[in-house]
């Protein structure tokens, strides 16, 4: 089961990512734009997710994904670390959120980061 240290290590391995404490919790930013937080007791993460996808995830896998009340109007979803299959799933979720926050210069420099493998 991935934990807070795995979140930190994976997030900081993504290009141009920094960690900054905000609202008394670690936040991870790409080029200054937040893409993940490690709230409360560090048993979950909050990541960027388009509202339509977020709602589908929360309905399909409520044990893994949920929408915090104070984040409902934003395109963010919470992910329970204990519900993740492995570190690979955590990496995919963080990379997908990174893509949503990264500027185009980074997306162009890392075109496959956070995308499913071509098959």
PDB file of C-alpha atoms in Angstrom:
ATOM      1  CA  UNK A   1       0.000   0.000   0.000  1.00  0.00           C
ATOM      2  CA  UNK A   2       1.485   3.364  -0.979  1.00  0.00           C
ATOM      3  CA  UNK A   3       2.012   5.870   1.828  1.00  0.00           C
ATOM      4  CA  UNK A   4       2.793   9.575   2.271  1.00  0.00           C
ATOM      5  CA  UNK A   5       6.498   9.048   1.590  1.00  0.00           C
ATOM      6  CA  UNK A   6       5.666   7.307  -1.709  1.00  0.00           C
ATOM      7  CA  UNK A   7       3.445  10.266  -2.637  1.00  0.00           C
ATOM      8  CA  UNK A   8       6.263  12.701  -1.871  1.00  0.00           C
ATOM      9  CA  UNK A   9       8.915  10.683  -3.719  1.00  0.00           C
ATOM     10  CA  UNK A  10       6.796  10.134  -6.842  1.00  0.00           C
ATOM     11  CA  UNK A  11       5.430  13.686  -6.970  1.00  0.00           C
ATOM     12  CA  UNK A  12       8.897  15.207  -6.602  1.00  0.00           C
ATOM     13  CA  UNK A  13      10.221  12.921  -9.361  1.00  0.00           C
ATOM     14  CA  UNK A  14       7.901  14.615 -11.884  1.00  0.00           C
ATOM     15  CA  UNK A  15       9.526  17.409 -13.935  1.00  0.00           C
ATOM     16  CA  UNK A  16       9.732  20.894 -12.399  1.00  0.00           C
ATOM     17  CA  UNK A  17       7.848  19.816  -9.254  1.00  0.00           C
ATOM     18  CA  UNK A  18       8.328  21.472  -5.876  1.00  0.00           C
ATOM     19  CA  UNK A  19       6.816  20.884  -2.457  1.00  0.00           C
ATOM     20  CA  UNK A  20       5.346  23.769  -0.482  1.00  0.00           C
ATOM     21  CA  UNK A  21       3.450  23.799   2.813  1.00  0.00           C
ATOM     22  CA  UNK A  22       0.071  25.520   2.421  1.00  0.00           C
ATOM     23  CA  UNK A  23      -2.966  25.275   4.705  1.00  0.00           C
ATOM     24  CA  UNK A  24      -0.678  23.361   7.120  1.00  0.00           C
ATOM     25  CA  UNK A  25      -0.190  20.482   4.671  1.00  0.00           C
ATOM     26  CA  UNK A  26       2.275  19.475   1.960  1.00  0.00           C
ATOM     27  CA  UNK A  27       1.279  20.580  -1.532  1.00  0.00           C
ATOM     28  CA  UNK A  28       3.016  19.650  -4.778  1.00  0.00           C
ATOM     29  CA  UNK A  29       3.295  22.125  -7.630  1.00  0.00           C
ATOM     30  CA  UNK A  30       4.518  22.065 -11.199  1.00  0.00           C
ATOM     31  CA  UNK A  31       5.895  25.395 -12.380  1.00  0.00           C
ATOM     32  CA  UNK A  32       4.169  26.943  -9.350  1.00  0.00           C
ATOM     33  CA  UNK A  33       0.709  25.469 -10.059  1.00  0.00           C
ATOM     34  CA  UNK A  34      -0.672  23.011  -7.496  1.00  0.00           C
ATOM     35  CA  UNK A  35      -1.470  19.480  -8.703  1.00  0.00           C
ATOM     36  CA  UNK A  36      -1.578  17.420  -5.491  1.00  0.00           C
ATOM     37  CA  UNK A  37      -1.985  17.836  -1.743  1.00  0.00           C
ATOM     38  CA  UNK A  38      -1.428  15.484   1.164  1.00  0.00           C
ATOM     39  CA  UNK A  39      -4.208  16.536   3.563  1.00  0.00           C
ATOM     40  CA  UNK A  40      -5.011  15.837   7.199  1.00  0.00           C
ATOM     41  CA  UNK A  41      -3.555  12.568   8.443  1.00  0.00           C
ATOM     42  CA  UNK A  42      -1.786  11.792   5.143  1.00  0.00           C
ATOM     43  CA  UNK A  43      -3.956   8.743   4.387  1.00  0.00           C
ATOM     44  CA  UNK A  44      -5.295  10.319   1.194  1.00  0.00           C
ATOM     45  CA  UNK A  45      -4.272  12.736  -1.525  1.00  0.00           C
ATOM     46  CA  UNK A  46      -6.209  15.376  -3.407  1.00  0.00           C
ATOM     47  CA  UNK A  47      -5.474  15.625  -7.129  1.00  0.00           C
ATOM     48  CA  UNK A  48      -6.770  17.548 -10.127  1.00  0.00           C
ATOM     49  CA  UNK A  49      -9.508  15.764 -12.038  1.00  0.00           C
ATOM     50  CA  UNK A  50     -12.046  17.120 -14.552  1.00  0.00           C
ATOM     51  CA  UNK A  51     -15.443  17.319 -12.833  1.00  0.00           C
ATOM     52  CA  UNK A  52     -17.151  14.870 -15.224  1.00  0.00           C
ATOM     53  CA  UNK A  53     -14.438  12.230 -14.684  1.00  0.00           C
ATOM     54  CA  UNK A  54     -14.304  12.948 -10.958  1.00  0.00           C
ATOM     55  CA  UNK A  55     -18.013  12.311 -10.530  1.00  0.00           C
ATOM     56  CA  UNK A  56     -17.755   9.051 -12.481  1.00  0.00           C
ATOM     57  CA  UNK A  57     -14.768   7.884 -10.402  1.00  0.00           C
ATOM     58  CA  UNK A  58     -16.513   8.654  -7.107  1.00  0.00           C
ATOM     59  CA  UNK A  59     -19.623   6.740  -8.221  1.00  0.00           C
ATOM     60  CA  UNK A  60     -17.722   3.789  -9.698  1.00  0.00           C
ATOM     61  CA  UNK A  61     -15.196   3.336  -6.867  1.00  0.00           C
ATOM     62  CA  UNK A  62     -16.436   5.101  -3.722  1.00  0.00           C
ATOM     63  CA  UNK A  63     -13.986   3.154  -1.568  1.00  0.00           C
ATOM     64  CA  UNK A  64     -11.110   4.698  -3.502  1.00  0.00           C
ATOM     65  CA  UNK A  65     -12.309   8.125  -4.685  1.00  0.00           C
ATOM     66  CA  UNK A  66     -14.481  10.780  -3.070  1.00  0.00           C
ATOM     67  CA  UNK A  67     -15.208  14.476  -3.331  1.00  0.00           C
ATOM     68  CA  UNK A  68     -14.531  16.573  -0.236  1.00  0.00           C
ATOM     69  CA  UNK A  69     -17.330  19.052   0.479  1.00  0.00           C
ATOM     70  CA  UNK A  70     -15.033  22.092   0.411  1.00  0.00           C
ATOM     71  CA  UNK A  71     -13.585  20.986  -2.956  1.00  0.00           C
ATOM     72  CA  UNK A  72     -16.915  20.185  -4.665  1.00  0.00           C
ATOM     73  CA  UNK A  73     -16.911  23.337  -6.798  1.00  0.00           C
ATOM     74  CA  UNK A  74     -13.339  22.693  -7.969  1.00  0.00           C
ATOM     75  CA  UNK A  75     -11.959  20.056 -10.361  1.00  0.00           C
ATOM     76  CA  UNK A  76     -10.307  17.999  -7.582  1.00  0.00           C
ATOM     77  CA  UNK A  77     -10.872  14.489  -6.245  1.00  0.00           C
ATOM     78  CA  UNK A  78      -9.604  12.724  -3.122  1.00  0.00           C
ATOM     79  CA  UNK A  79      -7.895   9.324  -3.350  1.00  0.00           C
ATOM     80  CA  UNK A  80      -7.562   6.909  -0.404  1.00  0.00           C
ATOM     81  CA  UNK A  81      -3.982   5.625  -0.403  1.00  0.00           C
ATOM     82  CA  UNK A  82      -4.987   2.340   1.269  1.00  0.00           C
ATOM     83  CA  UNK A  83      -7.363   1.581  -1.618  1.00  0.00           C
ATOM     84  CA  UNK A  84      -4.699   1.871  -4.324  1.00  0.00           C
ATOM     85  CA  UNK A  85      -3.519  -1.363  -5.906  1.00  0.00           C
ATOM     86  CA  UNK A  86       0.161  -0.440  -5.957  1.00  0.00           C
ATOM     87  CA  UNK A  87       2.738   2.270  -6.458  1.00  0.00           C
ATOM     88  CA  UNK A  88       2.144   2.157 -10.226  1.00  0.00           C
ATOM     89  CA  UNK A  89      -1.460   3.259  -9.773  1.00  0.00           C
ATOM     90  CA  UNK A  90      -0.321   6.089  -7.495  1.00  0.00           C
ATOM     91  CA  UNK A  91       2.251   7.153 -10.105  1.00  0.00           C
ATOM     92  CA  UNK A  92      -0.431   7.164 -12.845  1.00  0.00           C
ATOM     93  CA  UNK A  93      -2.800   9.288 -10.740  1.00  0.00           C
ATOM     94  CA  UNK A  94      -0.105  11.807  -9.799  1.00  0.00           C
ATOM     95  CA  UNK A  95       1.225  12.020 -13.374  1.00  0.00           C
ATOM     96  CA  UNK A  96      -2.287  12.581 -14.735  1.00  0.00           C
ATOM     97  CA  UNK A  97      -2.839  15.410 -12.259  1.00  0.00           C
ATOM     98  CA  UNK A  98       0.612  16.831 -13.117  1.00  0.00           C
ATOM     99  CA  UNK A  99      -0.378  16.927 -16.820  1.00  0.00           C
ATOM    100  CA  UNK A 100      -3.460  18.997 -15.973  1.00  0.00           C
ATOM    101  CA  UNK A 101      -1.380  21.640 -14.175  1.00  0.00           C
ATOM    102  CA  UNK A 102       1.819  21.617 -16.255  1.00  0.00           C
ATOM    103  CA  UNK A 103       2.492  24.434 -18.708  1.00  0.00           C
ATOM    104  CA  UNK A 104       2.622  23.552 -22.404  1.00  0.00           C
ATOM    105  CA  UNK A 105       6.444  23.805 -22.497  1.00  0.00           C
ATOM    106  CA  UNK A 106       6.655  20.892 -20.029  1.00  0.00           C
ATOM    107  CA  UNK A 107       3.921  18.897 -21.762  1.00  0.00           C
ATOM    108  CA  UNK A 108       5.822  19.285 -25.036  1.00  0.00           C
ATOM    109  CA  UNK A 109       9.084  18.239 -23.360  1.00  0.00           C
ATOM    110  CA  UNK A 110       7.442  15.162 -21.761  1.00  0.00           C
ATOM    111  CA  UNK A 111       4.687  14.162 -24.218  1.00  0.00           C
ATOM    112  CA  UNK A 112       4.033  10.656 -22.828  1.00  0.00           C
ATOM    113  CA  UNK A 113       4.213  11.455 -19.097  1.00  0.00           C
ATOM    114  CA  UNK A 114       0.925  10.557 -17.440  1.00  0.00           C
ATOM    115  CA  UNK A 115      -0.614   8.999 -20.536  1.00  0.00           C
ATOM    116  CA  UNK A 116      -1.539   5.315 -20.859  1.00  0.00           C
ATOM    117  CA  UNK A 117       1.072   3.195 -22.680  1.00  0.00           C
ATOM    118  CA  UNK A 118       0.521   2.977 -26.397  1.00  0.00           C
ATOM    119  CA  UNK A 119      -0.733  -0.420 -27.295  1.00  0.00           C
TER     120      UNK A 119
END
